[in-house]
Amino acid sequence: MAEPWTTRSWRGFPLALWLIAVLHALTLFVYSVLFPMYRAPDEHIHVDRVLAFRDSFVFHEFHEREIDAVVDASRASVAGAGGSRHLRAEDAPPRHERPPFEDVPPSPRQRHPNIVSNHPPLYYAYLTTASTMLTSLVPGIHWSWDLVVALLRLLTILLLVPLPFLLFATARRLRAPPEASLAAALVPLGIPMLTNIGSTVNNDNLLLALGGVLAYLVARIGTGDASVRTAVVAGVVGGLALYTKGFALTVPLWLVAGYAALARRAADVALAGRRLAVSLGLAFAAGGWWWLRNVLLFDRVQTGVGGLRAPAPPEFVPDWGWWLGKYASWLLDRFWGSFGRVDVNLPRAISLAATALVLLGVAWALVSRPRERGDRWTLAALLVPFLSLLAFVTYGATRAYRYAGQPVGFHGRYLYGGVPGLAVVAAVGWTVLLGRLRRLVPALAFAWVAVMQLVSVPMILRWYWGPAGPAPITERVAAVLAWSPWPPAVVVTAIVLTAAVGATTAVVLVRHALAPSSHSASGPDTSARRP
């Protein structure tokens, strides 16, 4: 039987990977319809900043921008009962009657600052440029406000379309067992909250996309690529990440980790140091300068992070044991599936099980024999993004607790920039752990994806769509179609295609898992070209 990832390939990638990538893109699109407008963390604030760029392409400092009244008004029009909850089909305004942003009647409101104006402008410049070009190409379309937001969501999804290919290529570069590559490509689909965030307007997605590119580059560097070209590309990509948001301040550590692995492999610290200097210099030139600018202008690295909450009373005494319990449980929930603005959570048992599976894979990758799992230093370098982001978030959350007296300032999405490396290492670990049964790993990873998504989607439907009480699934889907900015035929086609591609992917992976093989336990794949 032909191997779906070796003998059957197209443009250098196996057909199974193409199926996974298409499934990933379709699932993101379906999620973009399943979540009502603005029912994602800070989405309306990100949209407001895009509109500000679109109107004048003028950058506002963190203390200069207030959320536009029309954005607040459009948000109120989809608020529903309890905030974008229980939206019924009969309450949806006809699509042709939904006004464009400039015609939305502003409602009286309390003025609110745009709290994401403290972020560098790269993500917003991308959305503004791309959306302006697309809307100008099709001037006959009625660009209602919700269709504009849907377009911004679609442009954000495009950033994540290459992610499965990047994860696959990263694992292959490590010369891990070939099954690890497909399993790694499936991991993003196994994190429903990542699908939620990835389908909405949020600058976390640009950092995740660039994190995927950096993971591949770190894998190249750690496996012996000491070329100037790779150092230049890594520096530019790292600089673009630094020009995205504050969590990218950990990027220099990612580059240091990659070149530390190179220094150990090549036994040439001077060479690795020179290449690292190139990467760090370019990273500063491409985006790192923004943070020095903040220090020079505002005497702080991250602007606009204080003053969002009232300080704790003078008699407040931190209870760190209590806080740690809240921090660990909430961060876990919000990493795997605390949908919308922390509206509805996956069952804790599912999140704990998923965490245990990932941690077991990571641990086994690090402790197994070198011949099976590749270079331990490179694997460790791939974990640095996730671990450094976790440390960054934890530090910020402890400061916020001391200041406000509440467990605030953290979310699982803040760690997504490190997911690419984590996914690859965990997939490598599981293929090594199963040994002669490693052919099962992609099929088992797909089963995990199916469970996570089949639990999540009904929860999302019940929370946001149709009546508050029991209702047939058809009534809830009808509400989704009625409120969607896209025509019903487009949404139904996307749902059918997602199901069809998902079923095809499952068949391909299961057939491979059940097929006999004479080389499945022969050790790591060595087909990748050595540097």
Coordinates of C-alpha atoms in Angstrom, one line a residue:
M1 CA 0.0 0.0 0.0
A2 CA 1.3 3.5 -0.9
E3 CA 2.4 5.6 2.0
P4 CA 0.3 8.8 2.2
W5 CA 3.2 10.9 3.3
T6 CA 6.0 9.5 1.1
T7 CA 5.3 7.9 -2.2
R8 CA 2.0 9.9 -2.6
S9 CA 2.9 13.6 -2.5
W10 CA 2.1 16.8 -4.3
R11 CA 4.6 19.7 -4.5
G12 CA 6.9 18.1 -2.0
F13 CA 4.2 17.6 0.7
P14 CA 2.2 14.4 1.3
L15 CA -1.4 14.2 0.4
A16 CA -2.3 13.5 4.0
L17 CA -0.8 16.8 5.0
W18 CA -2.7 18.6 2.3
L19 CA -5.9 17.1 3.7
I20 CA -5.0 18.2 7.2
A21 CA -4.2 21.7 6.0
V22 CA -7.5 22.0 4.1
L23 CA -9.4 20.7 7.2
H24 CA -7.6 23.2 9.4
A25 CA -8.5 26.1 7.1
L26 CA -12.1 25.0 6.8
T27 CA -12.5 24.5 10.5
L28 CA -11.2 28.0 11.2
F29 CA -13.7 29.4 8.7
V30 CA -16.6 27.5 10.3
Y31 CA -15.6 28.8 13.7
S32 CA -15.5 32.3 12.4
V33 CA -19.2 31.9 11.7
L34 CA -20.0 30.1 14.9
F35 CA -18.9 32.9 17.1
P36 CA -21.0 36.1 17.0
M37 CA -19.3 39.3 16.1
Y38 CA -17.1 40.6 18.8
R39 CA -17.6 37.6 21.0
A40 CA -13.8 37.0 21.3
P41 CA -11.3 38.6 23.6
D42 CA -10.9 42.3 22.8
E43 CA -12.2 41.7 19.2
H44 CA -14.2 45.0 19.0
I45 CA -11.1 46.9 20.3
H46 CA -8.9 45.3 17.6
V47 CA -11.5 46.1 14.9
D48 CA -11.6 49.7 16.2
R49 CA -7.9 50.1 15.7
V50 CA -8.1 48.7 12.1
L51 CA -10.9 51.2 11.4
A52 CA -8.7 54.0 12.7
F53 CA -5.9 52.9 10.4
R54 CA -8.3 52.6 7.5
D55 CA -9.7 56.1 7.9
S56 CA -6.4 57.9 8.1
F57 CA -3.5 55.4 8.3
V58 CA -2.3 57.5 11.3
F59 CA -0.8 55.7 14.2
H60 CA -2.3 56.7 17.6
E61 CA -0.2 56.4 20.7
F62 CA -1.5 54.3 23.5
H63 CA -3.1 57.2 25.4
E64 CA -4.6 58.9 22.3
R65 CA -7.3 56.6 21.0
E66 CA -10.8 56.0 22.2
I67 CA -13.1 53.3 20.9
D68 CA -15.3 54.8 18.2
A69 CA -19.0 55.2 19.0
V70 CA -20.0 53.3 15.9
V71 CA -18.0 50.2 17.0
D72 CA -19.8 50.3 20.4
A73 CA -23.1 50.6 18.6
S74 CA -22.4 47.7 16.2
R75 CA -21.3 45.7 19.2
A76 CA -24.6 46.4 21.0
S77 CA -26.6 45.2 18.0
V78 CA -25.4 41.7 18.5
A79 CA -25.3 41.7 22.2
G80 CA -28.3 39.4 22.7
A81 CA -29.3 38.2 26.2
G82 CA -26.3 38.1 28.4
G83 CA -23.9 39.4 25.8
S84 CA -24.0 37.7 22.3
R85 CA -26.0 34.8 23.9
H86 CA -29.1 33.0 22.6
L87 CA -29.3 34.8 19.3
R88 CA -32.5 33.7 17.5
A89 CA -33.0 33.4 13.7
E90 CA -36.1 35.5 13.9
D91 CA -34.2 38.4 15.5
A92 CA -31.5 38.7 12.8
P93 CA -31.8 41.8 10.6
P94 CA -31.9 41.1 6.8
R95 CA -28.4 41.3 5.3
H96 CA -29.3 44.1 2.9
E97 CA -30.5 46.2 5.8
R98 CA -27.3 45.9 7.9
P99 CA -25.6 49.3 7.6
P100 CA -21.9 49.9 6.8
F101 CA -19.8 51.2 9.6
E102 CA -20.1 54.8 8.5
D103 CA -23.9 54.6 8.6
V104 CA -24.2 52.8 12.0
P105 CA -26.0 55.3 14.2
P106 CA -23.7 55.9 17.2
S107 CA -25.4 55.4 20.5
P108 CA -24.8 57.5 23.7
R109 CA -22.0 55.8 25.6
Q110 CA -19.4 56.2 28.2
R111 CA -16.0 56.9 26.6
H112 CA -13.5 54.0 26.7
P113 CA -9.8 54.0 25.8
N114 CA -8.6 51.6 23.1
I115 CA -6.4 49.5 25.3
V116 CA -4.7 47.7 22.4
S117 CA -3.3 51.0 21.1
N118 CA -0.2 50.1 23.2
H119 CA 0.6 47.3 20.7
P120 CA 3.0 47.8 17.7
P121 CA 1.0 48.4 14.5
L122 CA 2.1 45.6 12.2
Y123 CA -1.1 43.4 12.6
Y124 CA -3.4 46.4 12.0
A125 CA -1.4 47.7 9.1
Y126 CA -1.7 44.2 7.5
L127 CA -5.5 44.1 8.0
T128 CA -6.0 47.6 6.8
T129 CA -3.9 47.2 3.7
A130 CA -5.4 43.8 2.7
S131 CA -9.0 44.7 3.5
T132 CA -8.8 48.0 1.6
M133 CA -7.4 46.3 -1.4
L134 CA -10.0 43.6 -1.4
T135 CA -13.0 45.9 -0.9
S136 CA -11.8 48.2 -3.7
L137 CA -11.6 45.2 -6.1
V138 CA -15.3 44.4 -5.6
P139 CA -17.0 47.8 -5.1
G140 CA -20.5 46.5 -6.0
I141 CA -20.7 44.5 -2.7
H142 CA -22.8 45.9 0.1
W143 CA -20.0 46.1 2.8
S144 CA -22.1 46.0 5.9
W145 CA -20.3 46.4 9.2
D146 CA -20.6 42.7 10.0
L147 CA -19.3 41.7 6.6
V148 CA -16.3 43.9 7.1
V149 CA -15.6 42.2 10.5
A150 CA -16.0 38.8 8.7
L151 CA -13.5 39.9 6.1
L152 CA -11.0 40.9 8.8
R153 CA -11.6 37.5 10.4
L154 CA -10.9 35.8 7.1
L155 CA -7.7 37.7 6.6
T156 CA -6.6 36.7 10.0
I157 CA -7.3 33.0 9.2
L158 CA -5.1 33.3 6.1
L159 CA -2.2 34.0 8.5
L160 CA -2.6 30.5 10.0
V161 CA -3.2 28.5 6.9
P162 CA 0.5 27.7 6.5
L163 CA 0.8 26.4 10.1
P164 CA 0.3 22.7 9.4
F165 CA 3.0 22.8 6.7
L166 CA 5.4 24.6 9.1
L167 CA 4.9 22.1 11.8
F168 CA 5.3 19.2 9.4
A169 CA 8.5 20.7 8.0
T170 CA 9.9 21.4 11.5
A171 CA 9.4 17.8 12.6
R172 CA 10.9 16.5 9.3
R173 CA 13.9 18.7 9.8
L174 CA 14.6 17.0 13.1
R175 CA 14.7 13.6 11.3
A176 CA 12.1 12.3 13.7
P177 CA 10.0 9.3 12.7
P178 CA 7.8 10.3 9.8
E179 CA 4.6 9.8 11.7
A180 CA 5.6 12.6 14.1
S181 CA 5.3 15.2 11.3
L182 CA 1.7 14.5 10.6
A183 CA 0.8 14.3 14.3
A184 CA 2.5 17.7 14.9
A185 CA 0.5 19.2 12.0
L186 CA -2.7 18.0 13.7
V187 CA -2.0 19.6 17.1
P188 CA -3.5 23.1 16.4
L189 CA -6.8 21.4 15.6
G190 CA -6.7 19.6 18.9
I191 CA -6.8 23.0 20.8
P192 CA -10.3 24.3 20.2
M193 CA -9.5 27.6 22.0
L194 CA -6.7 28.1 19.4
T195 CA -9.3 27.6 16.7
N196 CA -11.6 30.1 18.4
I197 CA -8.9 32.7 18.6
G198 CA -7.5 31.9 15.2
S199 CA -10.9 32.6 13.6
T200 CA -11.4 36.0 15.1
V201 CA -9.7 39.4 14.9
N202 CA -6.8 39.3 17.3
N203 CA -3.1 40.0 17.0
D204 CA -2.2 36.8 18.9
N205 CA -2.6 35.1 15.5
L206 CA 0.2 37.0 13.8
L207 CA 2.5 36.1 16.6
L208 CA 1.4 32.5 16.3
A209 CA 2.0 32.5 12.6
L210 CA 5.5 34.0 13.0
G211 CA 6.1 31.6 15.8
G212 CA 5.5 28.7 13.4
V213 CA 8.1 30.2 11.0
L214 CA 10.6 30.7 13.8
A215 CA 10.1 27.1 15.1
Y216 CA 11.1 25.8 11.7
L217 CA 14.1 28.2 11.6
V218 CA 15.2 27.2 15.1
A219 CA 15.0 23.5 14.0
R220 CA 17.2 24.3 11.0
I221 CA 19.7 26.2 13.2
G222 CA 19.8 23.5 15.9
T223 CA 20.4 20.8 13.4
G224 CA 23.4 22.4 11.9
D225 CA 22.4 25.2 9.6
A226 CA 25.0 27.9 10.3
S227 CA 24.4 29.8 7.0
V228 CA 24.2 33.6 7.0
R229 CA 21.0 33.4 5.0
T230 CA 19.2 31.5 7.8
A231 CA 20.5 33.9 10.4
V232 CA 19.2 36.8 8.3
V233 CA 15.8 35.2 7.8
A234 CA 15.5 34.3 11.5
G235 CA 16.4 37.9 12.5
V236 CA 13.9 39.5 10.1
V237 CA 11.1 37.1 11.2
G238 CA 12.0 37.6 14.8
G239 CA 11.9 41.4 14.3
L240 CA 8.4 41.2 12.7
A241 CA 7.3 39.2 15.7
L242 CA 8.7 41.9 18.0
Y243 CA 6.6 44.4 16.0
T244 CA 3.4 42.5 16.8
K245 CA 2.9 42.6 20.5
G246 CA 4.6 42.5 23.9
F247 CA 4.8 38.8 24.3
A248 CA 7.3 38.7 21.5
L249 CA 9.8 40.3 23.8
T250 CA 10.8 36.6 24.5
V251 CA 11.9 36.2 20.9
P252 CA 15.6 36.9 21.5
L253 CA 15.6 34.0 23.9
W254 CA 14.3 31.8 21.1
L255 CA 17.1 32.8 18.9
V256 CA 19.7 32.3 21.7
A257 CA 18.3 28.8 22.3
G258 CA 18.7 27.9 18.6
Y259 CA 22.2 29.1 18.3
A260 CA 23.2 27.5 21.7
A261 CA 22.1 24.2 20.2
L262 CA 24.1 24.9 17.0
A263 CA 27.2 25.8 19.1
R264 CA 27.0 22.5 20.9
R265 CA 26.4 20.5 17.7
A266 CA 29.1 22.3 15.7
A267 CA 31.6 22.7 18.6
D268 CA 32.1 26.2 17.4
V269 CA 30.9 28.8 19.8
A270 CA 32.5 31.7 17.9
L271 CA 30.6 30.8 14.7
A272 CA 27.3 30.4 16.5
G273 CA 27.9 33.7 18.3
R274 CA 28.5 35.6 15.0
R275 CA 25.3 34.2 13.5
L276 CA 23.4 35.0 16.6
A277 CA 24.7 38.6 16.5
V278 CA 23.4 38.9 12.9
S279 CA 20.0 37.6 13.9
L280 CA 19.6 39.8 17.0
G281 CA 20.8 42.9 15.1
L282 CA 18.3 42.4 12.4
A283 CA 15.5 41.5 14.9
F284 CA 16.2 44.9 16.6
A285 CA 16.2 46.7 13.2
A286 CA 13.0 45.0 12.0
G287 CA 10.9 45.5 15.1
G288 CA 12.9 45.5 18.4
W289 CA 13.5 49.2 18.1
W290 CA 9.8 49.7 19.1
W291 CA 10.5 48.7 22.7
L292 CA 13.5 50.9 23.0
R293 CA 11.4 53.7 21.7
N294 CA 8.8 53.1 24.5
V295 CA 11.6 53.4 27.1
L296 CA 12.9 56.6 25.6
L297 CA 9.4 58.2 25.2
F298 CA 7.5 56.8 28.1
D299 CA 10.1 55.4 30.5
R300 CA 8.7 51.9 30.3
V301 CA 9.0 49.0 27.9
Q302 CA 5.3 48.1 27.8
T303 CA 3.0 51.1 27.7
G304 CA -0.6 51.3 28.7
V305 CA -0.7 48.2 30.9
G306 CA -1.5 50.0 34.2
G307 CA -4.6 51.8 35.3
L308 CA -7.1 49.3 33.8
R309 CA -8.2 48.1 37.3
A310 CA -8.4 49.9 40.6
P311 CA -5.6 49.1 43.0
A312 CA -6.2 46.8 45.9
P313 CA -7.1 48.4 49.3
P314 CA -4.2 49.2 51.5
E315 CA -5.0 46.3 53.9
F316 CA -4.8 43.7 51.1
V317 CA -2.5 40.7 51.9
P318 CA -1.8 38.4 48.9
D319 CA -2.8 34.7 49.5
W320 CA -0.4 33.1 47.1
G321 CA -1.7 29.6 47.6
W322 CA -5.2 30.6 46.7
W323 CA -3.9 32.6 43.7
L324 CA -1.8 29.8 42.4
G325 CA -4.8 27.4 42.4
K326 CA -6.8 30.0 40.4
Y327 CA -4.0 30.7 38.1
A328 CA -3.2 27.1 37.2
S329 CA -6.9 26.1 36.7
W330 CA -7.9 29.2 34.8
L331 CA -4.9 29.1 32.6
L332 CA -5.5 25.5 31.8
D333 CA -9.2 26.2 30.9
R334 CA -8.3 29.2 28.8
F335 CA -5.6 27.3 26.9
W336 CA -7.7 24.4 25.8
G337 CA -11.2 25.9 25.6
S338 CA -12.7 28.8 27.5
F339 CA -14.6 30.1 24.6
G340 CA -15.5 33.7 23.7
R341 CA -14.8 36.0 26.5
V342 CA -14.5 33.2 29.0
D343 CA -18.1 32.3 28.4
V344 CA -18.2 28.5 28.4
N345 CA -15.5 26.0 29.3
L346 CA -14.5 22.5 28.1
P347 CA -15.0 20.0 30.9
R348 CA -12.0 20.2 33.2
A349 CA -11.4 16.4 32.9
I350 CA -10.8 16.9 29.1
S351 CA -8.4 19.7 29.6
L352 CA -6.5 17.8 32.2
A353 CA -6.3 14.7 30.0
A354 CA -5.1 16.7 27.0
T355 CA -2.5 18.4 29.2
A356 CA -1.3 15.0 30.5
L357 CA -0.9 13.7 26.9
V358 CA 1.2 16.6 25.8
L359 CA 3.4 16.6 28.9
L360 CA 4.0 12.8 28.5
G361 CA 5.0 13.3 24.9
V362 CA 7.4 16.1 25.8
A363 CA 8.9 14.2 28.7
W364 CA 9.5 11.1 26.6
A365 CA 11.0 13.1 23.8
L366 CA 13.6 14.6 26.2
V367 CA 14.5 11.3 28.0
S368 CA 14.5 8.8 25.2
R369 CA 17.6 7.5 23.4
P370 CA 19.3 9.9 21.0
R371 CA 18.9 7.6 18.0
E372 CA 15.1 7.7 18.4
R373 CA 14.4 11.2 19.2
G374 CA 17.2 13.2 17.6
D375 CA 19.2 16.0 19.3
R376 CA 18.0 16.8 22.8
W377 CA 19.4 20.4 22.6
T378 CA 17.4 21.2 19.5
L379 CA 14.2 19.7 21.1
A380 CA 14.9 21.9 24.2
A381 CA 15.4 24.9 22.0
L382 CA 11.9 24.3 20.5
L383 CA 10.4 24.3 23.9
V384 CA 12.0 27.7 24.9
P385 CA 9.2 29.8 23.2
F386 CA 6.5 28.1 25.2
L387 CA 8.4 28.1 28.5
S388 CA 9.5 31.7 28.1
L389 CA 6.0 32.9 27.3
L390 CA 4.7 30.9 30.3
A391 CA 7.3 32.7 32.5
F392 CA 6.4 36.1 31.0
V393 CA 2.7 35.5 31.6
T394 CA 3.3 34.3 35.2
Y395 CA 5.4 37.2 36.0
G396 CA 2.8 39.7 34.7
A397 CA 0.0 37.8 36.5
T398 CA 1.8 38.0 39.9
R399 CA 2.4 41.7 39.5
A400 CA -1.3 42.2 38.6
Y401 CA -2.4 40.3 41.7
R402 CA -0.2 42.3 43.9
Y403 CA -1.5 45.5 42.4
A404 CA -5.2 44.7 42.0
G405 CA -5.7 42.0 44.5
Q406 CA -7.5 39.8 41.9
P407 CA -6.3 36.9 39.7
V408 CA -6.2 38.9 36.4
G409 CA -3.8 39.5 33.5
F410 CA -3.4 36.0 32.0
H411 CA -5.1 33.9 29.3
G412 CA -4.1 30.6 27.6
R413 CA -3.9 32.4 24.2
Y414 CA -0.9 34.3 25.4
L415 CA 1.0 31.0 25.1
Y416 CA 0.1 30.2 21.6
G417 CA 3.2 31.7 20.1
G418 CA 5.0 28.8 21.6
V419 CA 2.6 26.1 20.5
P420 CA 4.5 25.2 17.3
G421 CA 7.6 24.0 19.1
L422 CA 5.6 22.3 21.8
A423 CA 3.5 20.5 19.2
V424 CA 6.6 19.1 17.4
V425 CA 8.3 18.0 20.6
A426 CA 5.2 16.2 21.9
A427 CA 4.6 14.5 18.6
V428 CA 8.2 13.3 18.5
G429 CA 7.8 11.9 22.0
W430 CA 4.7 10.0 21.2
T431 CA 6.1 8.3 18.1
V432 CA 9.1 7.2 20.2
L433 CA 7.0 6.1 23.1
L434 CA 4.8 3.8 20.9
G435 CA 7.8 2.3 19.2
R436 CA 6.7 -0.4 16.8
L437 CA 3.1 1.0 17.0
R438 CA 4.2 4.4 15.9
R439 CA 2.1 4.1 12.7
L440 CA -0.9 4.6 15.0
V441 CA 0.2 8.1 16.1
P442 CA -1.4 10.2 13.4
A443 CA -4.6 8.3 13.6
L444 CA -4.6 8.7 17.4
A445 CA -3.9 12.4 17.1
F446 CA -6.8 12.7 14.7
A447 CA -9.0 10.9 17.2
W448 CA -8.0 13.4 19.8
V449 CA -8.8 16.3 17.4
A450 CA -12.2 14.7 16.7
V451 CA -13.1 14.4 20.4
M452 CA -12.0 17.9 21.2
Q453 CA -14.0 19.5 18.4
L454 CA -17.1 17.3 18.7
V455 CA -17.3 18.3 22.4
S456 CA -16.7 22.0 21.7
V457 CA -18.9 22.7 18.7
P458 CA -22.2 21.6 20.4
M459 CA -21.3 23.7 23.5
I460 CA -20.7 26.7 21.3
L461 CA -24.0 26.2 19.5
R462 CA -26.0 25.8 22.8
W463 CA -24.4 28.8 24.4
Y464 CA -24.8 31.4 21.6
W465 CA -27.5 30.3 19.2
G466 CA -31.2 29.6 19.5
P467 CA -33.3 29.6 22.7
A468 CA -31.9 29.3 26.1
G469 CA -33.5 26.0 26.8
P470 CA -33.5 22.7 24.9
A471 CA -33.9 23.1 21.1
P472 CA -33.3 20.9 18.0
I473 CA -29.9 21.3 16.4
T474 CA -31.6 22.6 13.2
E475 CA -33.0 25.6 15.1
R476 CA -29.6 26.5 16.4
V477 CA -28.0 26.1 12.9
A478 CA -30.8 28.2 11.4
A479 CA -29.9 31.0 13.9
V480 CA -26.2 30.8 12.8
L481 CA -27.2 31.1 9.1
A482 CA -29.6 34.0 9.8
W483 CA -27.0 36.0 11.7
S484 CA -24.0 35.1 9.5
P485 CA -22.7 37.9 7.3
W486 CA -22.0 35.3 4.6
P487 CA -24.8 33.9 2.5
P488 CA -26.3 30.6 3.9
A489 CA -25.1 28.7 0.8
V490 CA -21.5 29.6 1.6
V491 CA -21.8 28.6 5.2
V492 CA -23.6 25.3 4.5
T493 CA -21.0 24.4 1.8
A494 CA -18.2 25.1 4.2
I495 CA -19.8 22.8 6.9
V496 CA -20.3 20.0 4.4
L497 CA -16.8 20.3 3.0
T498 CA -15.4 20.3 6.5
A499 CA -17.2 17.1 7.4
A500 CA -16.2 15.5 4.0
V501 CA -12.5 16.5 4.3
G502 CA -12.5 15.4 8.0
A503 CA -13.9 12.0 7.1
T504 CA -11.4 11.5 4.2
T505 CA -8.5 12.5 6.4
A506 CA -9.6 9.9 9.0
V507 CA -9.9 7.2 6.4
V508 CA -6.4 8.0 5.1
L509 CA -4.8 8.0 8.5
V510 CA -6.6 4.9 9.7
R511 CA -5.7 2.9 6.6
H512 CA -2.1 3.8 7.1
A513 CA -2.3 2.8 10.8
L514 CA -3.7 -0.6 9.9
A515 CA -1.5 -1.3 7.0
P516 CA 1.5 -3.7 7.6
S517 CA 4.9 -2.2 7.3
S518 CA 8.4 -3.5 7.3
H519 CA 10.1 -0.3 8.3
S520 CA 7.8 1.2 10.9
A521 CA 10.1 0.4 13.7
S522 CA 13.3 1.0 11.9
G523 CA 14.2 4.2 13.7
P524 CA 14.0 7.8 12.8
D525 CA 13.5 9.0 9.3
T526 CA 16.7 10.0 7.6
S527 CA 15.4 11.2 4.3
A528 CA 15.7 14.9 5.3
R529 CA 18.7 16.5 3.7
R530 CA 21.6 17.1 6.1
P531 CA 23.0 20.7 6.2

